Amino acid sequence: MSQGEQQTLTKALIIDDDELVVNQTKSFLVAQGIEDIEQAQDGSVAWEMLQAAAYDLIVLDWKLPRVGGLTLFNRIRRHPQLSMTPILVISGFLQKNDFRLLAEFPVTRLLEKPFTANKLQLEYQNLLNEQYWYYENDNDIQFILQTEDDPKAIL
């Protein structure tokens, strides 16, 4: 991606066991130009898929069978190759305090079920804008993080 250009997302993974939500999300993503869309109905299968292939976007339900959304989210964010992959967390079981920390993670957005196409569009665009900002500012961010480890580096 060249400077000033937003990344085009081409491959997405939808992790949700609700077919209605999967179909709604899939239709939206296809309309956004994402044609390579895969699906996992539980967190265990999703984790295997995430380790085997690269995705430009992850749509993650919070309440999943086998391996839950929180566990999967933590695995994704700790994995070096996945840590900056955009994640749209979708859930109908929201306790605001439980999700407060999600706002602290880069390229992560939260969408409450049921949702409208407009709300999905808004959160999707916010996710792309945030990903673009991190890409554009990655060198500065890395410099700041390195200088925090060595205070003499900024003198």
Coordinates of N, CA, C and O in Angstrom, one line a residue:
M1 N 0.9 -1.2 0.0 CA 0.0 0.0 0.0 C 0.9 1.2 0.0 O 1.8 1.4 0.8
S2 N 0.7 2.1 -0.9 CA 1.5 3.4 -1.0 C 0.9 4.4 0.0 O -0.3 4.3 0.3
Q3 N 1.7 5.4 0.4 CA 1.3 6.4 1.3 C 0.1 7.1 0.7 O 0.1 7.5 -0.5
G4 N -0.9 7.4 1.5 CA -2.1 8.2 1.1 C -3.1 7.3 0.5 O -4.2 7.8 0.1
E5 N -2.9 6.0 0.4 CA -3.9 5.1 -0.2 C -4.4 4.1 0.9 O -3.6 3.5 1.6
Q6 N -5.7 4.0 0.9 CA -6.3 3.1 1.9 C -6.3 1.6 1.3 O -6.4 1.4 0.1
Q7 N -6.0 0.7 2.2 CA -5.9 -0.7 1.8 C -7.3 -1.2 1.3 O -8.3 -0.9 1.9
T8 N -7.2 -2.0 0.3 CA -8.4 -2.7 -0.2 C -8.5 -4.0 0.4 O -7.6 -4.8 0.4
L9 N -9.6 -4.3 1.1 CA -9.8 -5.6 1.8 C -10.3 -6.6 0.7 O -11.3 -6.3 0.0
T10 N -9.7 -7.7 0.7 CA -10.1 -8.7 -0.3 C -10.6 -10.1 0.3 O -11.3 -10.8 -0.3
K11 N -10.1 -10.3 1.5 CA -10.4 -11.6 2.1 C -10.9 -11.5 3.6 O -10.2 -10.8 4.4
A12 N -12.0 -12.0 3.9 CA -12.6 -11.9 5.3 C -13.0 -13.3 5.8 O -13.3 -14.2 5.1
L13 N -12.9 -13.3 7.2 CA -13.4 -14.5 7.9 C -14.5 -14.0 8.8 O -14.3 -13.2 9.7
I14 N -15.7 -14.6 8.6 CA -16.8 -14.4 9.5 C -16.9 -15.5 10.5 O -17.1 -16.7 10.1
I15 N -16.8 -15.2 11.8 CA -16.9 -16.3 12.8 C -18.2 -16.0 13.6 O -18.3 -15.2 14.5
D16 N -19.2 -16.8 13.3 CA -20.5 -16.7 13.9 C -21.3 -17.9 13.6 O -21.2 -18.5 12.5
D17 N -22.1 -18.3 14.6 CA -23.0 -19.5 14.4 C -24.4 -19.2 14.1 O -25.2 -20.0 13.9
D18 N -24.7 -17.9 13.9 CA -26.0 -17.4 13.5 C -26.1 -17.2 12.0 O -25.5 -16.2 11.5
E19 N -26.7 -18.0 11.3 CA -26.8 -18.0 9.8 C -27.3 -16.6 9.3 O -26.9 -16.1 8.3
L20 N -28.3 -16.1 10.0 CA -28.9 -14.8 9.6 C -27.9 -13.7 9.6 O -27.7 -12.9 8.7
V21 N -27.1 -13.7 10.7 CA -26.1 -12.6 10.8 C -25.0 -12.9 9.8 O -24.5 -11.9 9.2
V22 N -24.6 -14.1 9.6 CA -23.6 -14.5 8.6 C -24.0 -14.0 7.2 O -23.2 -13.3 6.5
N23 N -25.2 -14.3 6.9 CA -25.7 -13.9 5.5 C -25.8 -12.4 5.4 O -25.5 -11.8 4.3
Q24 N -26.3 -11.7 6.4 CA -26.4 -10.3 6.4 C -25.0 -9.6 6.2 O -24.8 -8.7 5.4
T25 N -24.0 -10.1 7.0 CA -22.7 -9.6 7.0 C -22.0 -9.9 5.7 O -21.3 -9.1 5.1
K26 N -22.2 -11.1 5.2 CA -21.6 -11.6 3.9 C -22.1 -10.7 2.8 O -21.3 -10.2 1.9
S27 N -23.4 -10.4 2.7 CA -24.0 -9.6 1.7 C -23.4 -8.2 1.7 O -23.0 -7.6 0.7
F28 N -23.2 -7.7 2.9 CA -22.6 -6.3 3.1 C -21.2 -6.3 2.6 O -20.8 -5.4 1.8
L29 N -20.4 -7.3 3.0 CA -19.0 -7.4 2.6 C -18.8 -7.6 1.1 O -17.9 -6.9 0.5
V30 N -19.7 -8.4 0.5 CA -19.6 -8.5 -1.0 C -19.9 -7.2 -1.7 O -19.3 -6.8 -2.6
A31 N -20.9 -6.4 -1.1 CA -21.2 -5.1 -1.7 C -20.0 -4.1 -1.5 O -19.9 -3.2 -2.3
Q32 N -19.1 -4.4 -0.5 CA -17.9 -3.6 -0.3 C -16.8 -4.0 -1.2 O -15.7 -3.4 -1.2
G33 N -17.0 -5.1 -2.0 CA -15.9 -5.6 -2.9 C -15.1 -6.7 -2.4 O -14.2 -7.2 -3.0
I34 N -15.5 -7.2 -1.2 CA -14.8 -8.4 -0.6 C -15.5 -9.6 -1.1 O -16.6 -9.9 -0.8
E35 N -14.8 -10.4 -2.0 CA -15.5 -11.6 -2.6 C -15.0 -12.9 -2.0 O -15.7 -13.9 -2.0
D36 N -13.8 -12.9 -1.4 CA -13.3 -14.1 -0.8 C -13.6 -14.1 0.7 O -13.0 -13.5 1.5
I37 N -14.8 -14.7 1.0 CA -15.3 -14.7 2.4 C -15.4 -16.1 2.9 O -16.1 -16.9 2.2
E38 N -14.8 -16.4 4.0 CA -14.9 -17.7 4.6 C -15.7 -17.6 5.9 O -15.8 -16.5 6.4
Q39 N -16.2 -18.7 6.4 CA -17.0 -18.8 7.6 C -16.6 -19.9 8.5 O -16.2 -21.0 8.1
A40 N -16.6 -19.6 9.8 CA -16.4 -20.6 10.8 C -17.6 -20.4 11.8 O -17.9 -19.3 12.2
Q41 N -18.1 -21.6 12.3 CA -19.2 -21.5 13.2 C -18.8 -21.6 14.7 O -19.7 -21.5 15.6
D42 N -17.5 -21.9 14.9 CA -17.1 -22.0 16.3 C -15.6 -21.5 16.4 O -14.9 -21.4 15.4
G43 N -15.2 -21.1 17.6 CA -13.9 -20.5 17.8 C -12.8 -21.4 17.5 O -11.7 -21.0 17.1
S44 N -13.0 -22.7 17.8 CA -11.9 -23.7 17.5 C -11.5 -23.8 16.1 O -10.4 -23.8 15.7
V45 N -12.6 -24.0 15.2 CA -12.3 -24.0 13.8 C -11.8 -22.7 13.3 O -10.8 -22.7 12.5
A46 N -12.3 -21.6 13.8 CA -11.8 -20.3 13.4 C -10.3 -20.1 13.7 O -9.5 -19.7 12.8
W47 N -9.9 -20.6 14.8 CA -8.5 -20.5 15.2 C -7.6 -21.3 14.2 O -6.5 -20.8 13.8
E48 N -8.0 -22.4 13.9 CA -7.3 -23.3 12.9 C -7.2 -22.5 11.6 O -6.1 -22.5 10.9
M49 N -8.3 -21.9 11.1 CA -8.3 -21.2 9.9 C -7.4 -20.0 9.9 O -6.7 -19.7 8.9
L50 N -7.4 -19.3 11.0 CA -6.6 -18.1 11.1 C -5.1 -18.4 11.1 O -4.3 -17.6 10.7
Q51 N -4.7 -19.6 11.6 CA -3.3 -20.0 11.5 C -2.9 -20.5 10.2 O -1.7 -20.5 9.9
A52 N -3.9 -20.9 9.4 CA -3.6 -21.5 8.1 C -3.6 -20.5 6.9 O -3.1 -20.7 5.9
A53 N -4.3 -19.4 7.1 CA -4.5 -18.4 6.0 C -4.5 -17.0 6.5 O -4.8 -16.8 7.7
A54 N -4.2 -16.0 5.6 CA -4.2 -14.6 6.0 C -5.6 -14.0 5.6 O -6.1 -14.3 4.5
Y55 N -6.1 -13.2 6.5 CA -7.4 -12.5 6.3 C -7.2 -11.0 6.4 O -6.4 -10.6 7.3
D56 N -7.9 -10.2 5.6 CA -7.8 -8.8 5.8 C -8.8 -8.2 6.8 O -8.7 -7.1 7.2
L57 N -9.8 -9.0 7.2 CA -10.8 -8.6 8.1 C -11.4 -9.9 8.8 O -11.5 -10.9 8.2
I58 N -11.6 -9.7 10.1 CA -12.2 -10.7 10.9 C -13.5 -10.2 11.5 O -13.5 -9.1 12.1
V59 N -14.6 -10.8 11.3 CA -15.9 -10.5 11.9 C -16.1 -11.6 13.0 O -16.2 -12.7 12.6
L60 N -16.1 -11.2 14.2 CA -16.1 -12.1 15.3 C -17.3 -11.9 16.2 O -17.5 -10.9 16.8
D61 N -18.1 -13.0 16.3 CA -19.2 -13.0 17.3 C -18.6 -13.3 18.7 O -17.6 -14.0 18.8
W62 N -19.1 -12.7 19.7 CA -18.6 -12.8 21.1 C -19.0 -14.1 21.7 O -18.3 -14.7 22.5
K63 N -20.2 -14.6 21.4 CA -20.7 -15.8 22.0 C -20.6 -17.0 21.0 O -21.4 -17.1 20.1
L64 N -19.6 -17.8 21.2 CA -19.3 -18.9 20.2 C -19.2 -20.2 21.0 O -18.8 -20.3 22.1
P65 N -19.6 -21.3 20.3 CA -19.4 -22.6 20.8 C -17.9 -23.0 20.9 O -17.1 -22.4 20.1
R66 N -17.5 -23.9 21.7 CA -16.2 -24.5 21.9 C -15.1 -23.5 22.4 O -14.7 -23.6 23.5
V67 N -14.7 -22.6 21.6 CA -13.7 -21.5 22.0 C -14.5 -20.2 21.9 O -14.9 -19.8 20.8
G68 N -14.7 -19.5 23.0 CA -15.5 -18.3 23.0 C -14.8 -17.1 22.3 O -13.6 -17.1 22.1
G69 N -15.6 -16.1 22.1 CA -15.1 -14.9 21.4 C -14.0 -14.2 22.2 O -13.0 -13.8 21.6
L70 N -14.1 -14.1 23.5 CA -13.0 -13.4 24.3 C -11.7 -14.2 24.2 O -10.6 -13.6 23.9
T71 N -11.8 -15.5 24.3 CA -10.5 -16.3 24.2 C -9.9 -16.2 22.8 O -8.7 -16.0 22.6
L72 N -10.8 -16.3 21.8 CA -10.3 -16.2 20.4 C -9.7 -14.8 20.1 O -8.7 -14.6 19.5
F73 N -10.4 -13.7 20.6 CA -9.9 -12.4 20.5 C -8.5 -12.2 21.1 O -7.6 -11.7 20.5
N74 N -8.3 -12.7 22.3 CA -7.0 -12.7 22.9 C -6.0 -13.4 22.2 O -4.8 -12.9 22.0
R75 N -6.3 -14.6 21.6 CA -5.3 -15.3 20.8 C -4.9 -14.5 19.6 O -3.7 -14.5 19.2
I76 N -5.9 -13.9 18.9 CA -5.6 -13.1 17.7 C -4.7 -12.0 18.0 O -3.7 -11.7 17.3
R77 N -5.1 -11.2 19.0 CA -4.3 -10.0 19.4 C -2.9 -10.3 19.9 O -2.0 -9.5 19.8
R78 N -2.7 -11.5 20.4 CA -1.3 -11.9 20.9 C -0.5 -12.5 19.8 O 0.7 -12.6 19.9
H79 N -1.1 -12.9 18.7 CA -0.4 -13.5 17.6 C 0.3 -12.4 16.7 O -0.4 -11.5 16.2
P80 N 1.6 -12.5 16.5 CA 2.3 -11.4 15.8 C 1.8 -11.1 14.4 O 1.7 -9.9 14.1
Q81 N 1.4 -12.1 13.7 CA 0.9 -11.9 12.3 C -0.5 -11.4 12.3 O -1.0 -10.9 11.3
L82 N -1.3 -11.5 13.4 CA -2.7 -11.2 13.4 C -3.0 -10.0 14.3 O -4.1 -9.5 14.2
S83 N -2.0 -9.5 15.0 CA -2.2 -8.5 16.0 C -2.8 -7.2 15.4 O -3.5 -6.4 16.2
M84 N -2.6 -6.9 14.2 CA -3.2 -5.6 13.6 C -4.2 -5.9 12.5 O -4.6 -5.0 11.8
T85 N -4.7 -7.2 12.5 CA -5.8 -7.5 11.5 C -7.1 -6.8 12.1 O -7.4 -7.0 13.3
P86 N -7.8 -6.1 11.3 CA -9.0 -5.5 11.7 C -10.0 -6.5 12.2 O -10.3 -7.5 11.5
I87 N -10.6 -6.2 13.4 CA -11.6 -7.1 13.9 C -12.9 -6.3 14.2 O -12.9 -5.3 14.9
L88 N -14.0 -6.8 13.7 CA -15.3 -6.2 14.0 C -16.0 -7.2 14.9 O -16.4 -8.3 14.4
V89 N -16.1 -6.9 16.2 CA -16.8 -7.8 17.1 C -18.3 -7.5 17.1 O -18.7 -6.4 17.2
I90 N -19.0 -8.6 16.9 CA -20.5 -8.5 16.8 C -21.1 -9.3 18.0 O -20.7 -10.5 18.1
S91 N -22.0 -8.7 18.8 CA -22.6 -9.5 19.8 C -23.9 -8.9 20.2 O -24.2 -7.7 20.2
G92 N -24.8 -9.8 20.6 CA -26.1 -9.4 21.2 C -26.1 -9.5 22.7 O -27.1 -9.2 23.3
F93 N -25.0 -9.9 23.2 CA -24.9 -10.1 24.7 C -23.9 -9.1 25.3 O -22.8 -9.5 25.7
L94 N -24.3 -7.9 25.2 CA -23.4 -6.8 25.6 C -23.6 -6.4 27.0 O -24.7 -5.9 27.4
Q95 N -22.6 -6.5 27.8 CA -22.5 -5.8 29.1 C -21.4 -4.7 28.8 O -20.3 -5.0 28.5
K96 N -21.8 -3.5 28.9 CA -20.9 -2.4 28.5 C -19.5 -2.5 29.2 O -18.5 -2.2 28.6
N97 N -19.5 -2.8 30.5 CA -18.3 -2.9 31.2 C -17.4 -4.0 30.6 O -16.2 -3.9 30.6
D98 N -18.0 -5.1 30.1 CA -17.2 -6.2 29.6 C -16.5 -5.8 28.3 O -15.4 -6.3 28.0
F99 N -17.0 -4.9 27.6 CA -16.5 -4.5 26.3 C -15.7 -3.2 26.3 O -15.2 -2.7 25.3
R100 N -15.7 -2.5 27.4 CA -15.0 -1.2 27.6 C -13.5 -1.3 27.1 O -13.0 -0.4 26.4
L101 N -12.8 -2.4 27.4 CA -11.4 -2.5 27.1 C -11.2 -2.8 25.6 O -10.1 -2.5 25.1
L102 N -12.2 -3.2 24.8 CA -12.1 -3.4 23.4 C -11.6 -2.1 22.7 O -10.9 -2.1 21.7
A103 N -12.1 -1.0 23.3 CA -11.8 0.3 22.7 C -10.3 0.6 22.8 O -9.8 1.5 22.0
E104 N -9.6 0.0 23.7 CA -8.2 0.2 23.8 C -7.3 -0.6 22.8 O -6.1 -0.3 22.6
F105 N -7.9 -1.5 22.1 CA -7.2 -2.3 21.1 C -7.3 -1.6 19.7 O -8.3 -1.1 19.3
P106 N -6.1 -1.5 19.0 CA -6.2 -0.9 17.7 C -7.0 -1.7 16.7 O -7.1 -3.0 16.9
V107 N -7.5 -1.1 15.7 CA -8.3 -1.7 14.6 C -9.3 -2.7 15.1 O -9.4 -3.8 14.6
T108 N -10.1 -2.3 16.1 CA -11.1 -3.2 16.7 C -12.3 -2.3 16.9 O -12.3 -1.2 17.5
R109 N -13.5 -2.8 16.4 CA -14.7 -2.1 16.6 C -15.8 -3.0 17.1 O -15.7 -4.2 16.9
L110 N -16.8 -2.5 17.7 CA -17.9 -3.3 18.3 C -19.2 -2.9 17.7 O -19.5 -1.7 17.6
L111 N -20.0 -3.9 17.3 CA -21.3 -3.7 16.7 C -22.3 -4.6 17.5 O -22.1 -5.8 17.6
E112 N -23.3 -4.0 18.0 CA -24.3 -4.7 18.8 C -25.4 -5.3 17.9 O -25.9 -4.6 17.0
K113 N -25.8 -6.6 18.2 CA -26.9 -7.2 17.5 C -28.2 -6.8 18.2 O -28.2 -6.7 19.4
P114 N -29.2 -6.7 17.5 CA -29.3 -6.6 16.0 C -28.8 -5.3 15.5 O -28.8 -4.3 16.2
F115 N -28.3 -5.3 14.3 CA -27.8 -4.1 13.7 C -28.4 -3.8 12.4 O -28.9 -4.7 11.7
T116 N -28.3 -2.5 12.0 CA -28.8 -2.1 10.7 C -27.7 -2.1 9.7 O -26.5 -2.1 10.1
A117 N -28.0 -2.0 8.4 CA -27.0 -1.9 7.4 C -26.2 -0.6 7.6 O -25.0 -0.6 7.4
N118 N -26.9 0.4 8.0 CA -26.2 1.7 8.2 C -25.2 1.6 9.3 O -24.1 2.2 9.2
K119 N -25.5 1.0 10.4 CA -24.6 0.8 11.6 C -23.4 0.0 11.2 O -22.3 0.3 11.5
L120 N -23.7 -1.1 10.4 CA -22.6 -1.9 9.9 C -21.7 -1.1 9.0 O -20.4 -1.2 9.2
Q121 N -22.2 -0.3 8.1 CA -21.4 0.5 7.3 C -20.6 1.5 8.1 O -19.4 1.6 7.8
L122 N -21.1 2.1 9.1 CA -20.4 3.1 9.9 C -19.2 2.4 10.6 O -18.1 2.9 10.6
E123 N -19.5 1.3 11.3 CA -18.4 0.6 12.0 C -17.3 0.1 11.0 O -16.1 0.1 11.4
Y124 N -17.7 -0.4 9.9 CA -16.8 -0.9 8.9 C -15.9 0.2 8.4 O -14.7 0.1 8.3
Q125 N -16.5 1.4 8.1 CA -15.7 2.5 7.7 C -14.8 3.0 8.8 O -13.6 3.4 8.5
N126 N -15.3 3.0 10.0 CA -14.4 3.4 11.1 C -13.2 2.5 11.3 O -12.1 2.9 11.5
L127 N -13.5 1.2 11.1 CA -12.4 0.2 11.1 C -11.3 0.5 10.0 O -10.1 0.4 10.3
L128 N -11.8 0.7 8.8 CA -10.9 1.0 7.7 C -10.1 2.3 8.0 O -8.9 2.4 7.7
N129 N -10.8 3.3 8.5 CA -10.1 4.6 8.8 C -9.0 4.4 9.8 O -7.9 4.9 9.7
E130 N -9.3 3.6 10.9 CA -8.4 3.4 11.9 C -7.2 2.5 11.4 O -6.0 2.8 11.7
Q131 N -7.5 1.5 10.6 CA -6.4 0.7 10.0 C -5.5 1.6 9.2 O -4.2 1.5 9.3
Y132 N -6.1 2.5 8.4 CA -5.3 3.4 7.5 C -4.4 4.3 8.4 O -3.2 4.5 8.1
W133 N -5.0 4.9 9.5 CA -4.2 5.7 10.4 C -3.0 5.0 11.0 O -1.9 5.5 11.0
Y134 N -3.2 3.8 11.5 CA -2.1 3.0 12.0 C -1.1 2.7 11.0 O 0.1 2.8 11.3
Y135 N -1.5 2.4 9.8 CA -0.5 2.2 8.7 C 0.3 3.4 8.4 O 1.5 3.4 8.3
E136 N -0.4 4.6 8.3 CA 0.3 5.8 8.0 C 1.3 6.3 9.1 O 2.2 6.9 8.9
N137 N 1.0 5.9 10.4 CA 1.7 6.4 11.5 C 2.6 5.3 12.2 O 3.1 5.5 13.3
D138 N 2.7 4.1 11.5 CA 3.4 3.0 12.1 C 4.8 3.3 12.5 O 5.3 3.0 13.6
N139 N 5.6 4.0 11.6 CA 7.0 4.4 11.9 C 7.1 5.2 13.2 O 7.9 5.0 14.0
D140 N 6.2 6.2 13.3 CA 6.2 7.1 14.5 C 5.8 6.3 15.7 O 6.5 6.5 16.8
I141 N 4.9 5.5 15.6 CA 4.4 4.7 16.8 C 5.6 3.8 17.2 O 5.9 3.7 18.4
Q142 N 6.2 3.1 16.3 CA 7.4 2.2 16.7 C 8.5 3.0 17.3 O 9.1 2.6 18.3
F143 N 8.8 4.2 16.8 CA 9.8 5.1 17.3 C 9.5 5.4 18.8 O 10.3 5.3 19.7
I144 N 8.3 5.8 19.0 CA 7.8 6.2 20.4 C 7.9 5.0 21.3 O 8.4 5.2 22.4
L145 N 7.5 3.9 20.9 CA 7.6 2.7 21.7 C 9.0 2.3 22.0 O 9.3 1.9 23.2
Q146 N 9.9 2.4 21.1 CA 11.3 2.1 21.3 C 12.0 3.1 22.2 O 12.8 2.7 23.1
T147 N 11.6 4.4 22.1 CA 12.2 5.4 23.0 C 11.7 5.3 24.4 O 12.4 5.7 25.3
E148 N 10.5 4.8 24.6 CA 10.0 4.5 25.9 C 10.8 3.5 26.7 O 11.0 3.5 27.9
D149 N 11.4 2.5 25.9 CA 12.2 1.5 26.5 C 13.6 2.1 26.8 O 14.3 1.5 27.7
D150 N 14.0 3.1 26.1 CA 15.4 3.7 26.3 C 15.2 5.2 26.3 O 15.3 5.9 25.3
P151 N 15.0 5.8 27.5 CA 14.8 7.2 27.7 C 15.9 8.0 27.1 O 15.7 9.2 26.7
K152 N 17.2 7.5 27.1 CA 18.3 8.2 26.5 C 18.2 8.4 25.0 O 18.8 9.3 24.5
A153 N 17.4 7.6 24.4 CA 17.3 7.7 22.9 C 16.6 8.9 22.4 O 16.9 9.4 21.3
I154 N 15.8 9.6 23.3 CA 15.2 10.8 22.8 C 16.0 12.1 23.1 O 15.6 13.2 22.8
L155 N 17.1 11.9 23.9 CA 17.9 13.1 24.2 C 18.8 13.5 23.1 O 19.3 12.8 22.3

